[in-house]
PDB file of C-alpha atoms in Angstrom:
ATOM      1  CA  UNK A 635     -38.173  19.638 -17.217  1.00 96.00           C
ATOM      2  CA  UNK A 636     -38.719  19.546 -21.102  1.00 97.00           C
ATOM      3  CA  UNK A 637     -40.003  16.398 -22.066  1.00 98.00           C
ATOM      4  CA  UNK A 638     -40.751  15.060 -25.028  1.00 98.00           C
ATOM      5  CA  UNK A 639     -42.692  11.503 -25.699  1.00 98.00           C
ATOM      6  CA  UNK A 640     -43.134  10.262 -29.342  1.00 97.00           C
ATOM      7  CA  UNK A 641     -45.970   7.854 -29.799  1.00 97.00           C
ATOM      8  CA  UNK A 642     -47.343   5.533 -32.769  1.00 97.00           C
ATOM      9  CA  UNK A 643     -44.917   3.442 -34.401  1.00 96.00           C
ATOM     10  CA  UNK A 644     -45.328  -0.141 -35.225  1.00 97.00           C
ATOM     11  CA  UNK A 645     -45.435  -2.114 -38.045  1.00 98.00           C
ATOM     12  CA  UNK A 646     -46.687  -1.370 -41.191  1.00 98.00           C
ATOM     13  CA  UNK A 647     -47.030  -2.798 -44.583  1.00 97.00           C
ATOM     14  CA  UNK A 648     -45.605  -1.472 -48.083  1.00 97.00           C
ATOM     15  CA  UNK A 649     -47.910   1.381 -49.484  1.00 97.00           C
ATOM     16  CA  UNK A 650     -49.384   1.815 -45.655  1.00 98.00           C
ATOM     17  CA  UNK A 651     -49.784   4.258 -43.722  1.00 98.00           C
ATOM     18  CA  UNK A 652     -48.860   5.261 -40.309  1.00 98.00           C
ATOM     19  CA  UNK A 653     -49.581   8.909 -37.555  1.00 98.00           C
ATOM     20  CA  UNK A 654     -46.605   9.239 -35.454  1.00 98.00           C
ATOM     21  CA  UNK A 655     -47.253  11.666 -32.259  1.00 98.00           C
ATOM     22  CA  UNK A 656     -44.970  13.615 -30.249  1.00 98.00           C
ATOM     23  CA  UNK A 657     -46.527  14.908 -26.790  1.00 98.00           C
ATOM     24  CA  UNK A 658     -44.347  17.726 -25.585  1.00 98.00           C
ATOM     25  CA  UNK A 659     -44.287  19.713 -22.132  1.00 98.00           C
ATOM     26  CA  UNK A 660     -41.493  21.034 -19.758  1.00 97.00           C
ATOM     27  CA  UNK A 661     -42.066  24.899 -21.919  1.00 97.00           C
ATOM     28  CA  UNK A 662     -43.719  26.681 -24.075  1.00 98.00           C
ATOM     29  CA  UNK A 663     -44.494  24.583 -27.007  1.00 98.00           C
ATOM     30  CA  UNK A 664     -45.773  27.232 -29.829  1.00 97.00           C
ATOM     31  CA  UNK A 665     -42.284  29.408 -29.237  1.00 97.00           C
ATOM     32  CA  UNK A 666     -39.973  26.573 -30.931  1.00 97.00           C
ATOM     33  CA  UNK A 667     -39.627  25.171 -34.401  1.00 96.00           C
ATOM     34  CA  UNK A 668     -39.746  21.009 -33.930  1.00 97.00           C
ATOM     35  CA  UNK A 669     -38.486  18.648 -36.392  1.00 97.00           C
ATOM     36  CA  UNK A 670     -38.252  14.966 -36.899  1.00 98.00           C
ATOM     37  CA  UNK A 671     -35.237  13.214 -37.531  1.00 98.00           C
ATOM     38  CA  UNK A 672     -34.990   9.548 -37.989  1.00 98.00           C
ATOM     39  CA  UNK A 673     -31.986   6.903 -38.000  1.00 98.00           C
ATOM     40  CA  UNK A 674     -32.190   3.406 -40.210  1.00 98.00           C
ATOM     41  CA  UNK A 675     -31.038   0.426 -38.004  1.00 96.00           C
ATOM     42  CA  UNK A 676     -27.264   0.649 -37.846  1.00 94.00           C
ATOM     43  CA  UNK A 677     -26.909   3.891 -39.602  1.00 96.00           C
ATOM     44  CA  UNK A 678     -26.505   7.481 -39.311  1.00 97.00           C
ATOM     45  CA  UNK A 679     -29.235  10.071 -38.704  1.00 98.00           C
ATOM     46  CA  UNK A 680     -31.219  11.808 -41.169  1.00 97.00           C
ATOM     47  CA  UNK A 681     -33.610  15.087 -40.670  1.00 97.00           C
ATOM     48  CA  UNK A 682     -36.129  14.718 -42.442  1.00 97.00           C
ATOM     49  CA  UNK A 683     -39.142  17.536 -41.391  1.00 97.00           C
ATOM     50  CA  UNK A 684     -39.525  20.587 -39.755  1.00 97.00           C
ATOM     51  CA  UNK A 685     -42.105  23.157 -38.683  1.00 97.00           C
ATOM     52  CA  UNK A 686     -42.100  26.582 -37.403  1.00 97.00           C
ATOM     53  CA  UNK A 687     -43.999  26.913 -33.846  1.00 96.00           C
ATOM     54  CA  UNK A 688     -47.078  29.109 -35.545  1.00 96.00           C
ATOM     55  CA  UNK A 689     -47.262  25.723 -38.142  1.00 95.00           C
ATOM     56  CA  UNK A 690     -46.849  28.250 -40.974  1.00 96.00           C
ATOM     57  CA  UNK A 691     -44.210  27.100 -42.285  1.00 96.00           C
ATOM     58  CA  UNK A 692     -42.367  23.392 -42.889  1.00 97.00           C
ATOM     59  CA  UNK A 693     -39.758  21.543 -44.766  1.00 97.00           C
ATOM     60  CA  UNK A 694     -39.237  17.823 -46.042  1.00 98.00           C
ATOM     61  CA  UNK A 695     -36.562  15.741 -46.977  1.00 97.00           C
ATOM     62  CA  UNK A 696     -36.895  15.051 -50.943  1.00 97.00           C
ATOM     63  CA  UNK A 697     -36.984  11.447 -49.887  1.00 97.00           C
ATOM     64  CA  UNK A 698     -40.459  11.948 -47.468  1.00 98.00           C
ATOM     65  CA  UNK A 699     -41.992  15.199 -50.145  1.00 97.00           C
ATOM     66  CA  UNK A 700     -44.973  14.207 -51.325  1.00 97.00           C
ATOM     67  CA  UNK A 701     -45.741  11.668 -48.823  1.00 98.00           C
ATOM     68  CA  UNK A 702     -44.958  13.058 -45.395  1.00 98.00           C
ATOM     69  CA  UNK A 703     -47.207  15.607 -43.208  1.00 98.00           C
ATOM     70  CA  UNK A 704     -45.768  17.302 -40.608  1.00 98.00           C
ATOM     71  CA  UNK A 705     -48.541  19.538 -38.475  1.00 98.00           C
ATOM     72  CA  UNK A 706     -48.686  20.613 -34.507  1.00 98.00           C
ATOM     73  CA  UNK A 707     -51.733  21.385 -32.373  1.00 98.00           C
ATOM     74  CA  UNK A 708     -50.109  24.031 -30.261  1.00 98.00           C
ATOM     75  CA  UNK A 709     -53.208  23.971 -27.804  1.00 98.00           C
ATOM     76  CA  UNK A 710     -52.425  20.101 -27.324  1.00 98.00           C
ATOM     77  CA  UNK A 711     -48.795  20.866 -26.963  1.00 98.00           C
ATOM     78  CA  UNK A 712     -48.241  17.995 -29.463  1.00 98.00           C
ATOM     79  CA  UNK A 713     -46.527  17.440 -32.680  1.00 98.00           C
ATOM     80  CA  UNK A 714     -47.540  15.126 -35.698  1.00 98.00           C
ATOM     81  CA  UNK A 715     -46.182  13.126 -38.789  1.00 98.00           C
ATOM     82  CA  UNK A 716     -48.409  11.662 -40.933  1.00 98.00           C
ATOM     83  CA  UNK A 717     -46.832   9.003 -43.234  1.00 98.00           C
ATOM     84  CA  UNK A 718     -48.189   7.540 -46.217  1.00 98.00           C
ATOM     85  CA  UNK A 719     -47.226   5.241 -48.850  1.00 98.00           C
ATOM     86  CA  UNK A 720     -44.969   3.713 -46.838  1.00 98.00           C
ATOM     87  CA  UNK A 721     -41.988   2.383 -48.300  1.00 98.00           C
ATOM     88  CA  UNK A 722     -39.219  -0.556 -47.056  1.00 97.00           C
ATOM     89  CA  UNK A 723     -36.472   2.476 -47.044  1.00 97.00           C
ATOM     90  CA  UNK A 724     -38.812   4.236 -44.249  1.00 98.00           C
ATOM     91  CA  UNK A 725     -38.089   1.470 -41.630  1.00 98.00           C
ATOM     92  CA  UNK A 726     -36.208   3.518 -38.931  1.00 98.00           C
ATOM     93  CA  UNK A 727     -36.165   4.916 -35.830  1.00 98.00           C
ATOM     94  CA  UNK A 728     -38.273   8.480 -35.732  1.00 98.00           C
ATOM     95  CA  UNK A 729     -37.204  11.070 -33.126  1.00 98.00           C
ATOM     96  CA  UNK A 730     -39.127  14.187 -32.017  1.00 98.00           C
ATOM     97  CA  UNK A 731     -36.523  16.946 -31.650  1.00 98.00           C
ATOM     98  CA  UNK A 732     -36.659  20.378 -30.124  1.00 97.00           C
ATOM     99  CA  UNK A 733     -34.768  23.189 -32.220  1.00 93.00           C
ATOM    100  CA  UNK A 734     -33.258  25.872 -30.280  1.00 93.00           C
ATOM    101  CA  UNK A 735     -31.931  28.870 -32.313  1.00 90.00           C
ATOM    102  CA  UNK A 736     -27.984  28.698 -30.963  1.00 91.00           C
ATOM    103  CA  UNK A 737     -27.474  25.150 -29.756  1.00 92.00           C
ATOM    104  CA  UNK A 738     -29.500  22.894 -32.431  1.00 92.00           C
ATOM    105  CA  UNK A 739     -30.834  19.881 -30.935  1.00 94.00           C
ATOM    106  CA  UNK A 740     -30.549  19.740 -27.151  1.00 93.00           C
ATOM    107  CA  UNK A 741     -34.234  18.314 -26.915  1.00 97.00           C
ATOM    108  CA  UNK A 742     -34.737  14.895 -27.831  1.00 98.00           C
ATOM    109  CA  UNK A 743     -37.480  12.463 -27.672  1.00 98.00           C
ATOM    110  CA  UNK A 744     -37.042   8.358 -27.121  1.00 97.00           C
ATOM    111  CA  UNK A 745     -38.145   7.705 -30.442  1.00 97.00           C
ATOM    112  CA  UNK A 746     -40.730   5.153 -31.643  1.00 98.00           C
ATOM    113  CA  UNK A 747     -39.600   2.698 -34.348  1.00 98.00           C
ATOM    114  CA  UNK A 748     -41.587   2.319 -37.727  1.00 98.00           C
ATOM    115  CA  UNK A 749     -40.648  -1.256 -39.728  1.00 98.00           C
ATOM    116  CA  UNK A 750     -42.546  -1.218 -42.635  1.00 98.00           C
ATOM    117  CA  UNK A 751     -42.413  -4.635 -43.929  1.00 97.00           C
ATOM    118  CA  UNK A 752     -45.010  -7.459 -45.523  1.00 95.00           C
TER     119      UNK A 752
ATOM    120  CA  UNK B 832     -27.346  21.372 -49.273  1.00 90.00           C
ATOM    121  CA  UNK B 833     -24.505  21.439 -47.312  1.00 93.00           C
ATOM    122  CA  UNK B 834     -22.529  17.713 -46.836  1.00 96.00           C
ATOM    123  CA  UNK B 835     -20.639  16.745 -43.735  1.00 97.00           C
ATOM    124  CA  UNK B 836     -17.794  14.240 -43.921  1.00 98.00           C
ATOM    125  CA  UNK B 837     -16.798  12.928 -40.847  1.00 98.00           C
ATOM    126  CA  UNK B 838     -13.535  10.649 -40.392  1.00 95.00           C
ATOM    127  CA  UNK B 839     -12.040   8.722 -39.257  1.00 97.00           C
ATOM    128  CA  UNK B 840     -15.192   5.754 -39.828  1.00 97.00           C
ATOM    129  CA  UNK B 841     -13.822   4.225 -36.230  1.00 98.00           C
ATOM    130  CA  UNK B 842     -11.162   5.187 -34.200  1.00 97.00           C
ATOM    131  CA  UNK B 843     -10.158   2.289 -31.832  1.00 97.00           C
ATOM    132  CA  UNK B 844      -8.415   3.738 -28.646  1.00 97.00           C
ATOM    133  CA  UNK B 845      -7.552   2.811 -25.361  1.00 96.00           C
ATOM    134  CA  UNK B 846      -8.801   4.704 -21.807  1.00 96.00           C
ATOM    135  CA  UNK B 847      -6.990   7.480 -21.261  1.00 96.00           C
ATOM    136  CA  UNK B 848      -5.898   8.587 -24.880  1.00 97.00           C
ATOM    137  CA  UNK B 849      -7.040  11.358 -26.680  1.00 97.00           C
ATOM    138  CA  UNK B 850      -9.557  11.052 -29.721  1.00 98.00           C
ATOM    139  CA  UNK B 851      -9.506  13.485 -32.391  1.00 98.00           C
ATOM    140  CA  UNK B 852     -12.742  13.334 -34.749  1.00 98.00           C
ATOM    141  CA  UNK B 853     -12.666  15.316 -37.789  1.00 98.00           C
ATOM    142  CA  UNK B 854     -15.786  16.901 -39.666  1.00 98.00           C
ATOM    143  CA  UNK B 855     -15.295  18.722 -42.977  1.00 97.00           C
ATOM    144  CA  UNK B 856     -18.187  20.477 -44.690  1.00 96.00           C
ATOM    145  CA  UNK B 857     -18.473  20.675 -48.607  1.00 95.00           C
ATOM    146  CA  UNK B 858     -19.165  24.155 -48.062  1.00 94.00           C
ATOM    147  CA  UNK B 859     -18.217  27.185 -45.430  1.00 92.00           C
ATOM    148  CA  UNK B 860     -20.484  26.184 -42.184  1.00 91.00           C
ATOM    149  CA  UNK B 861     -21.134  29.343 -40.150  1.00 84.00           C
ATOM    150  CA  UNK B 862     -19.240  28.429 -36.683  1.00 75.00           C
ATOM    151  CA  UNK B 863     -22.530  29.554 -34.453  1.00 83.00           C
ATOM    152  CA  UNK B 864     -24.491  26.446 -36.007  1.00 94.00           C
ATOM    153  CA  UNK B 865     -22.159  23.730 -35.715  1.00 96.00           C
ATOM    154  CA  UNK B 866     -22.865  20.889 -33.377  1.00 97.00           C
ATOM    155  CA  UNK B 867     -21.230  17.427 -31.886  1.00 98.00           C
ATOM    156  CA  UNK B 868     -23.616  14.801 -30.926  1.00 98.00           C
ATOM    157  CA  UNK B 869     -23.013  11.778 -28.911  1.00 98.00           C
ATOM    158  CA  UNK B 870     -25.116   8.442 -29.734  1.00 98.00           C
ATOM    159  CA  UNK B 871     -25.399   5.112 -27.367  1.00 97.00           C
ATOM    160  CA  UNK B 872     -26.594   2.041 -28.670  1.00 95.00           C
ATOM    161  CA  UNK B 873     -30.127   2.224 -27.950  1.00 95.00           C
ATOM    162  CA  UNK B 874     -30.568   5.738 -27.036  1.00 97.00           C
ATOM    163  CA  UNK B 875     -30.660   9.194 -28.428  1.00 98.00           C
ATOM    164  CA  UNK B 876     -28.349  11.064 -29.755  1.00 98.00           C
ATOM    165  CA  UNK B 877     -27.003  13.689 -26.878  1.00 98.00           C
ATOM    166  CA  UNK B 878     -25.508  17.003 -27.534  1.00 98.00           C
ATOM    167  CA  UNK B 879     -21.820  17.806 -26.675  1.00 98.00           C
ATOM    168  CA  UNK B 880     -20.937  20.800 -28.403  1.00 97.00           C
ATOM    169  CA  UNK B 881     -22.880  24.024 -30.278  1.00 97.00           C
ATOM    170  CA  UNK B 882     -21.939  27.037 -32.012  1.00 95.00           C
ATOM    171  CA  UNK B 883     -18.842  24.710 -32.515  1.00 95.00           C
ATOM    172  CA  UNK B 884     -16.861  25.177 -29.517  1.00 96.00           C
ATOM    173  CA  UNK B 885     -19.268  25.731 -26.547  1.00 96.00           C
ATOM    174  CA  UNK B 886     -19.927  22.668 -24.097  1.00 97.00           C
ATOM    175  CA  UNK B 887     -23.289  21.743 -23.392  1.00 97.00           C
ATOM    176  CA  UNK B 888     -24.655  21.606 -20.129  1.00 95.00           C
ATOM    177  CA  UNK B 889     -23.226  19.100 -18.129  1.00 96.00           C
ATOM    178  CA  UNK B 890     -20.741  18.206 -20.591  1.00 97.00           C
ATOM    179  CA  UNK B 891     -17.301  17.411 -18.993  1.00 97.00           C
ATOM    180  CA  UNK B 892     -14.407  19.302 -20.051  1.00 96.00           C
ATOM    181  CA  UNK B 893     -12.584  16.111 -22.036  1.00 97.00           C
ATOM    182  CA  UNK B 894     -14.531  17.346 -24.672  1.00 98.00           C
ATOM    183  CA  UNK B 895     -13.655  19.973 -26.747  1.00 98.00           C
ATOM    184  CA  UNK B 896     -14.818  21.718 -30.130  1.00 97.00           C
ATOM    185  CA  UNK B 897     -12.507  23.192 -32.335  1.00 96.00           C
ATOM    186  CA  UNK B 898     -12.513  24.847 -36.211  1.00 95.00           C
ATOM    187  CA  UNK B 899     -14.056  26.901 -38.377  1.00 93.00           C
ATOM    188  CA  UNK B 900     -15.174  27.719 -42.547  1.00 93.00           C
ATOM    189  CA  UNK B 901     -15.517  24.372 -43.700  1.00 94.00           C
ATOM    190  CA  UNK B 902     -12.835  22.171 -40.753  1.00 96.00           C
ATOM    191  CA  UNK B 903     -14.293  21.442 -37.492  1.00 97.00           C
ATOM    192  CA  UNK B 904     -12.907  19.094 -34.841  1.00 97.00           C
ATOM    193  CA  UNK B 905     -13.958  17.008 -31.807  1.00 98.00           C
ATOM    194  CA  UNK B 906     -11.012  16.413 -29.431  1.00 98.00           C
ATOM    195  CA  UNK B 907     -12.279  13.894 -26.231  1.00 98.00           C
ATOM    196  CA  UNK B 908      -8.559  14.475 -24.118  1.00 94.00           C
ATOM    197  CA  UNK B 909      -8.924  11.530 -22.048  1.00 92.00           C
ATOM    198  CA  UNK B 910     -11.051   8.815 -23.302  1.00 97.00           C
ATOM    199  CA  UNK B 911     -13.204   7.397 -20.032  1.00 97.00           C
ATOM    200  CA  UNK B 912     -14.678   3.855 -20.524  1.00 96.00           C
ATOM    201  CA  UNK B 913     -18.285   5.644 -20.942  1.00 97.00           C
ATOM    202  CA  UNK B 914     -16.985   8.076 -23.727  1.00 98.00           C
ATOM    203  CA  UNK B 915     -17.133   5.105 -26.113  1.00 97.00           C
ATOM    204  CA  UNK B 916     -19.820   5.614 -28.352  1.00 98.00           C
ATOM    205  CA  UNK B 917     -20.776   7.134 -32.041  1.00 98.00           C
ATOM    206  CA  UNK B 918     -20.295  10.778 -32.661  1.00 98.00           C
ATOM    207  CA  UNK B 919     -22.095  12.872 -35.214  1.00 98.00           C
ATOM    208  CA  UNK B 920     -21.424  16.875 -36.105  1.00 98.00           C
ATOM    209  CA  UNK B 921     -24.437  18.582 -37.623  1.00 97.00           C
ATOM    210  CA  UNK B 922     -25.066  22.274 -38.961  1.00 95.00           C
ATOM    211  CA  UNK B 923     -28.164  23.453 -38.111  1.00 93.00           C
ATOM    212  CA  UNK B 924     -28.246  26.949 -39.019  1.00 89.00           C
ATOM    213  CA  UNK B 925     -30.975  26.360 -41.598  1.00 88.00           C
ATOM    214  CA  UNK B 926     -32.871  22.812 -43.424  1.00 87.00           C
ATOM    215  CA  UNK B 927     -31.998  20.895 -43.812  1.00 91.00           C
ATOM    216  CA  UNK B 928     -29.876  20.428 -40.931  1.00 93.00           C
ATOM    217  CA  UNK B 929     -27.803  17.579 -42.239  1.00 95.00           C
ATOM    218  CA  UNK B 930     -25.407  15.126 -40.449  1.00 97.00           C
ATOM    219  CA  UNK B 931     -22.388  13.746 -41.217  1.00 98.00           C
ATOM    220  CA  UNK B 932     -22.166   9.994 -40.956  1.00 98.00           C
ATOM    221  CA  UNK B 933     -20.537   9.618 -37.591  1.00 98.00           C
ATOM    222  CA  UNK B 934     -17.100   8.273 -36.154  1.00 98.00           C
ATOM    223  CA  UNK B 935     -17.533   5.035 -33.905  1.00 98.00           C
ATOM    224  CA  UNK B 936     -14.907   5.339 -31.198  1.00 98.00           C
ATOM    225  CA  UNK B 937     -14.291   1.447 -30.032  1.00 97.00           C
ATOM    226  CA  UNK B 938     -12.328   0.139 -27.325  1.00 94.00           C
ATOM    227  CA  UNK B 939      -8.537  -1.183 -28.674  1.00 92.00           C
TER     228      UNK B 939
END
């Protein structure tokens, strides 16, 4: 069963920083591109990062460039976002998703919530 | 970047009626990479539909994809009490894979 658990939200201050964490099992991690997606409260949803299962490759949002990492550890089976200079705007709901080439985004995680507020 | 319109904003039905949910792209959308999501309140978003007509797994049959070039449709053919929810399309043949802002489908 593919699973997929996103750890390390919370609540964060202005200009902070935050890791977010994604453990995945359930298959073979390194064979699929995994993004992160995220959804402001009561609004729609937003991708925002992506990377290719060797890591080689990886896209932002123009509203995370600059600030945003996204990385894997393909040994650990587990997928990162490092956020920094955290900004009021950020505050949502991330989600760990699972891209597979000819049905998009079957796998989802729980997501973890980020509030970044003083 | 390609820009997804959904509409209605909310459709207000009853149980047992038909919902039709539009999606209209600002540019052509290959068909193969166009995708209906359900959302709960509190939960994930759930995929329905890919490649713009093919049912997930363990989707029910009510639900129904439709269209192509830049017109895609949802079509739910009898609206059960658990059907009402938020639905987003998506195209996610390449980044980024954008959504359209969703239809809320309420109880009338």
């Amino acid at each position: 069963e593919v699973q997929l658990l996103e750890s390390g939200g919370g609540l964060v201050q202005p200009g902070g920083s935050l890791r977010l964490s994604c453990s995945a099992s359930g298959f073979t991690f390194s064979n699929y591109a995994m993004h992160w997606v995220r959804q402001a409260p009561g609004k729609g949803l937003e991708h925002v990062s992506a990377i290719t299962g060797s890591g080689g490759s990886t896209y932002y949002a123009d509203s995370v460039k600059g600030r945003f990492t996204i990385s894997r550890d393909n040994s650990k089976n587990t997928l990162y976002f490092q956020m920094s200079s955290l900004k009021a705007e950020d505050t949502a709901v991330y989600y760990c998703v699972r891209l597979d080439t000819l049905t998009g985004y079957l796998y989802w995680g729980q997501g973890t919530l980020v509030t970044v507020s003083s | 970047e390609i820009v997804l319109t959904q509409s209605p904003g909310t459709l207000s039905l009853s149980p047992g009626e038909r919902a039709t949910l539009s999606c209209r792209a600002s540019q052509s959308v290959s068909s193969s990479y166009l995708a209906w999501y359900q959302q709960k309140p509190g939960q994930a978003p759930r995929l329905l539909i890919y490649g713009a007509s093919s049912r997930a797994t363990g989707i029910p049959d009510r639900f129904s994809g439709s269209g192509s070039g830049t017109d895609f449709t949802l079509t739910i053919s009898g609206l059960e009490p658990e059907d009402f929810a938020v639905y987003f399309c998506q195209h996610y043949g390449s980044s980024p894979r954008t959504f359209g802002q969703g239809t809320k489908v309420e109880i009338k």
